[in-house]
Amino acid sequence: MDWEAELAVVVGAEIRDADRHTAERAIAGYTIANDISVRDWQKRTLQWFQGKAWDRTTPLGPVVVTPDELDPVAGVDVICRVDGVERQRGNTRTLVFDAADLLAYVSTFTVLRPGDLLLTGTPGGVGSGMTPPVFLADGDLVETEIPGIGTLRNRFRLTDSRS
């Protein structure tokens, strides 16, 4: 299990095949996500879905802020700490696609509806990229912070996937 601190975009209006301007107006707000990934499953094939779609592996929060409260284009830090040790620090200025471009692109192949979430990407520093790799252990505290939104705190627990 690995951490991936990310800015999440909250969709506020239905869009399909939207241009950038329409997509920008469809953004309800932003929150914090940690795309906790099951790396051994993710690497079973070239498709990443099976490593990122497990129940209870994408914590969100603690709040949603509106676009007038946060401007990712201007740049906000995305930080992840595991048991108090900073593992990731990046800035939204370096994203390949800003939120409006991301929504516009995704809306070309699927309808986006109010409440949908899109994760924008993670900074360097994931555990699987370390030498040697470092992964989450039962009881680890994962803190994902984006100034202007807050800090998402999750105690990582290994449990039976059927419970």
mmCIF file of C-alpha atoms in Angstrom:
data_model
loop_
_atom_site.group_PDB
_atom_site.id
_atom_site.type_symbol
_atom_site.label_atom_id
_atom_site.label_comp_id
_atom_site.label_asym_id
_atom_site.label_seq_id
_atom_site.Cartn_x
_atom_site.Cartn_y
_atom_site.Cartn_z
ATOM 1 C CA MET A 1 0.000 0.000 0.000
ATOM 2 C CA ASP A 2 1.373 3.353 -1.056
ATOM 3 C CA TRP A 3 0.424 7.015 -0.616
ATOM 4 C CA GLU A 4 -0.349 9.571 -3.345
ATOM 5 C CA ALA A 5 -1.290 13.053 -2.126
ATOM 6 C CA GLU A 6 -3.504 14.848 -4.635
ATOM 7 C CA LEU A 7 -5.762 17.822 -5.190
ATOM 8 C CA ALA A 8 -9.280 16.631 -6.033
ATOM 9 C CA VAL A 9 -11.637 18.639 -8.236
ATOM 10 C CA VAL A 10 -15.327 18.469 -7.325
ATOM 11 C CA VAL A 11 -17.671 18.697 -10.312
ATOM 12 C CA GLY A 12 -20.685 20.950 -9.766
ATOM 13 C CA ALA A 13 -22.547 20.831 -13.086
ATOM 14 C CA GLU A 14 -23.128 18.207 -15.734
ATOM 15 C CA ILE A 15 -20.806 18.598 -18.704
ATOM 16 C CA ARG A 16 -20.143 16.592 -21.838
ATOM 17 C CA ASP A 17 -17.564 17.494 -24.490
ATOM 18 C CA ALA A 18 -16.982 20.818 -22.725
ATOM 19 C CA ASP A 19 -14.602 23.545 -23.776
ATOM 20 C CA ARG A 20 -12.227 24.984 -21.188
ATOM 21 C CA HIS A 21 -14.511 27.886 -20.256
ATOM 22 C CA THR A 22 -17.525 25.618 -19.727
ATOM 23 C CA ALA A 23 -15.432 23.166 -17.722
ATOM 24 C CA GLU A 24 -14.081 25.952 -15.523
ATOM 25 C CA ARG A 25 -17.630 27.079 -14.710
ATOM 26 C CA ALA A 26 -18.526 23.468 -13.809
ATOM 27 C CA ILE A 27 -15.994 23.305 -10.961
ATOM 28 C CA ALA A 28 -17.857 23.319 -7.629
ATOM 29 C CA GLY A 29 -14.682 23.264 -5.587
ATOM 30 C CA TYR A 30 -11.589 21.459 -4.415
ATOM 31 C CA THR A 31 -10.701 19.030 -1.672
ATOM 32 C CA ILE A 32 -7.836 16.778 -0.629
ATOM 33 C CA ALA A 33 -7.472 13.156 -1.729
ATOM 34 C CA ASN A 34 -4.927 10.510 -0.978
ATOM 35 C CA ASP A 35 -5.021 7.930 -3.748
ATOM 36 C CA ILE A 36 -3.846 5.061 -1.558
ATOM 37 C CA SER A 37 -2.681 2.485 -4.094
ATOM 38 C CA VAL A 38 -2.293 -1.278 -3.861
ATOM 39 C CA ARG A 39 0.949 -1.449 -5.844
ATOM 40 C CA ASP A 40 1.213 -5.241 -6.228
ATOM 41 C CA TRP A 41 -2.251 -5.308 -7.818
ATOM 42 C CA GLN A 42 -1.546 -2.162 -9.830
ATOM 43 C CA LYS A 43 1.483 -3.801 -11.443
ATOM 44 C CA ARG A 44 -0.263 -7.043 -12.430
ATOM 45 C CA THR A 45 -1.071 -5.591 -15.855
ATOM 46 C CA LEU A 46 -0.409 -2.370 -17.775
ATOM 47 C CA GLN A 47 -3.789 -1.073 -16.545
ATOM 48 C CA TRP A 48 -3.642 0.715 -13.190
ATOM 49 C CA PHE A 49 -7.343 0.455 -12.298
ATOM 50 C CA GLN A 50 -7.095 -2.717 -10.204
ATOM 51 C CA GLY A 51 -4.564 -1.055 -7.902
ATOM 52 C CA LYS A 52 -6.633 2.063 -7.348
ATOM 53 C CA ALA A 53 -10.217 0.892 -6.984
ATOM 54 C CA TRP A 54 -10.216 -0.943 -3.669
ATOM 55 C CA ASP A 55 -12.885 -0.136 -1.114
ATOM 56 C CA ARG A 56 -11.807 2.432 1.489
ATOM 57 C CA THR A 57 -8.571 3.408 -0.291
ATOM 58 C CA THR A 58 -9.222 6.991 -1.343
ATOM 59 C CA PRO A 59 -9.800 9.157 1.709
ATOM 60 C CA LEU A 60 -11.126 12.656 0.992
ATOM 61 C CA GLY A 61 -11.596 15.876 2.926
ATOM 62 C CA PRO A 62 -11.655 17.446 5.392
ATOM 63 C CA VAL A 63 -13.744 20.082 3.556
ATOM 64 C CA VAL A 64 -14.565 21.289 0.062
ATOM 65 C CA VAL A 65 -13.513 24.850 -0.750
ATOM 66 C CA THR A 66 -14.999 26.862 -3.598
ATOM 67 C CA PRO A 67 -12.985 28.133 -6.582
ATOM 68 C CA ASP A 68 -13.036 31.679 -5.194
ATOM 69 C CA GLU A 69 -11.248 30.378 -2.057
ATOM 70 C CA LEU A 70 -8.443 28.479 -3.810
ATOM 71 C CA ASP A 71 -6.609 29.027 -7.087
ATOM 72 C CA PRO A 72 -4.597 25.938 -8.090
ATOM 73 C CA VAL A 73 -3.350 27.712 -11.236
ATOM 74 C CA ALA A 74 -1.600 30.294 -9.024
ATOM 75 C CA GLY A 75 -0.114 27.366 -7.133
ATOM 76 C CA VAL A 76 -0.825 25.604 -3.869
ATOM 77 C CA ASP A 77 1.388 23.111 -2.105
ATOM 78 C CA VAL A 78 0.438 19.423 -1.929
ATOM 79 C CA ILE A 79 2.152 17.712 1.009
ATOM 80 C CA CYS A 80 2.106 14.174 2.404
ATOM 81 C CA ARG A 81 3.574 13.017 5.702
ATOM 82 C CA VAL A 82 3.702 9.455 7.000
ATOM 83 C CA ASP A 83 4.155 9.233 10.770
ATOM 84 C CA GLY A 84 5.359 12.836 10.770
ATOM 85 C CA VAL A 85 7.997 12.332 8.049
ATOM 86 C CA GLU A 86 7.433 14.436 4.938
ATOM 87 C CA ARG A 87 7.304 12.092 1.950
ATOM 88 C CA GLN A 88 5.846 14.361 -0.750
ATOM 89 C CA ARG A 89 5.833 18.082 -1.468
ATOM 90 C CA GLY A 90 4.812 19.553 -4.763
ATOM 91 C CA ASN A 91 2.866 22.461 -6.148
ATOM 92 C CA THR A 92 -0.160 22.572 -8.415
ATOM 93 C CA ARG A 93 1.703 24.998 -10.718
ATOM 94 C CA THR A 94 3.581 21.944 -12.042
ATOM 95 C CA LEU A 95 0.508 19.874 -12.976
ATOM 96 C CA VAL A 96 0.396 18.730 -16.599
ATOM 97 C CA PHE A 97 -3.260 19.839 -16.833
ATOM 98 C CA ASP A 98 -4.968 22.437 -14.681
ATOM 99 C CA ALA A 99 -8.409 21.601 -13.295
ATOM 100 C CA ALA A 100 -10.421 23.184 -16.136
ATOM 101 C CA ASP A 101 -8.343 21.509 -18.858
ATOM 102 C CA LEU A 102 -8.613 18.172 -17.032
ATOM 103 C CA LEU A 103 -12.419 18.394 -16.791
ATOM 104 C CA ALA A 104 -12.711 19.475 -20.423
ATOM 105 C CA TYR A 105 -10.549 16.559 -21.556
ATOM 106 C CA VAL A 106 -12.321 13.922 -19.465
ATOM 107 C CA SER A 107 -15.706 15.257 -20.587
ATOM 108 C CA THR A 108 -14.819 14.325 -24.178
ATOM 109 C CA PHE A 109 -15.163 10.609 -23.363
ATOM 110 C CA THR A 110 -17.563 10.556 -20.399
ATOM 111 C CA VAL A 111 -20.300 12.708 -18.950
ATOM 112 C CA LEU A 112 -19.262 14.423 -15.725
ATOM 113 C CA ARG A 113 -22.031 14.991 -13.189
ATOM 114 C CA PRO A 114 -22.376 16.987 -9.980
ATOM 115 C CA GLY A 115 -20.484 15.260 -7.201
ATOM 116 C CA ASP A 116 -17.998 13.499 -9.480
ATOM 117 C CA LEU A 117 -14.380 13.836 -8.407
ATOM 118 C CA LEU A 118 -11.253 14.010 -10.536
ATOM 119 C CA LEU A 119 -7.831 13.630 -8.978
ATOM 120 C CA THR A 120 -5.177 15.829 -10.541
ATOM 121 C CA GLY A 121 -1.957 13.876 -10.021
ATOM 122 C CA THR A 122 0.626 13.356 -7.331
ATOM 123 C CA PRO A 123 4.033 14.915 -6.672
ATOM 124 C CA GLY A 124 7.164 12.806 -6.605
ATOM 125 C CA GLY A 125 7.936 10.931 -3.416
ATOM 126 C CA VAL A 126 5.643 7.913 -3.480
ATOM 127 C CA GLY A 127 6.948 4.944 -1.528
ATOM 128 C CA SER A 128 7.253 2.593 -4.494
ATOM 129 C CA GLY A 129 9.690 5.035 -6.118
ATOM 130 C CA MET A 130 12.121 4.984 -3.203
ATOM 131 C CA THR A 131 15.264 2.847 -3.039
ATOM 132 C CA PRO A 132 14.493 0.568 -1.364
ATOM 133 C CA PRO A 133 10.715 0.945 -1.708
ATOM 134 C CA VAL A 134 8.803 2.016 1.422
ATOM 135 C CA PHE A 135 5.172 1.036 1.953
ATOM 136 C CA LEU A 136 2.500 1.757 4.524
ATOM 137 C CA ALA A 137 2.349 -0.437 7.607
ATOM 138 C CA ASP A 138 -0.567 -1.126 9.916
ATOM 139 C CA GLY A 139 -1.046 1.853 12.246
ATOM 140 C CA ASP A 140 0.808 4.453 10.142
ATOM 141 C CA LEU A 141 -0.636 7.972 10.272
ATOM 142 C CA VAL A 142 -0.965 9.471 6.783
ATOM 143 C CA GLU A 143 -1.419 13.255 6.704
ATOM 144 C CA THR A 144 -2.235 14.905 3.398
ATOM 145 C CA GLU A 145 -2.161 18.699 3.468
ATOM 146 C CA ILE A 146 -3.097 21.433 1.038
ATOM 147 C CA PRO A 147 -2.908 24.921 2.573
ATOM 148 C CA GLY A 148 -6.224 26.684 2.003
ATOM 149 C CA ILE A 149 -8.117 23.406 2.377
ATOM 150 C CA GLY A 150 -6.608 21.822 5.480
ATOM 151 C CA THR A 151 -5.115 18.514 6.518
ATOM 152 C CA LEU A 152 -6.631 15.095 5.920
ATOM 153 C CA ARG A 153 -5.510 12.644 8.621
ATOM 154 C CA ASN A 154 -5.968 8.896 8.228
ATOM 155 C CA ARG A 155 -4.719 6.065 10.395
ATOM 156 C CA PHE A 156 -3.840 3.251 8.017
ATOM 157 C CA ARG A 157 -5.253 -0.121 9.026
ATOM 158 C CA LEU A 158 -4.755 -3.479 7.357
ATOM 159 C CA THR A 159 -8.005 -5.414 7.515
ATOM 160 C CA ASP A 160 -9.584 -8.351 5.793
ATOM 161 C CA SER A 161 -10.971 -6.994 2.485
ATOM 162 C CA ARG A 162 -14.252 -8.801 3.136
ATOM 163 C CA SER A 163 -14.960 -6.981 6.401
#
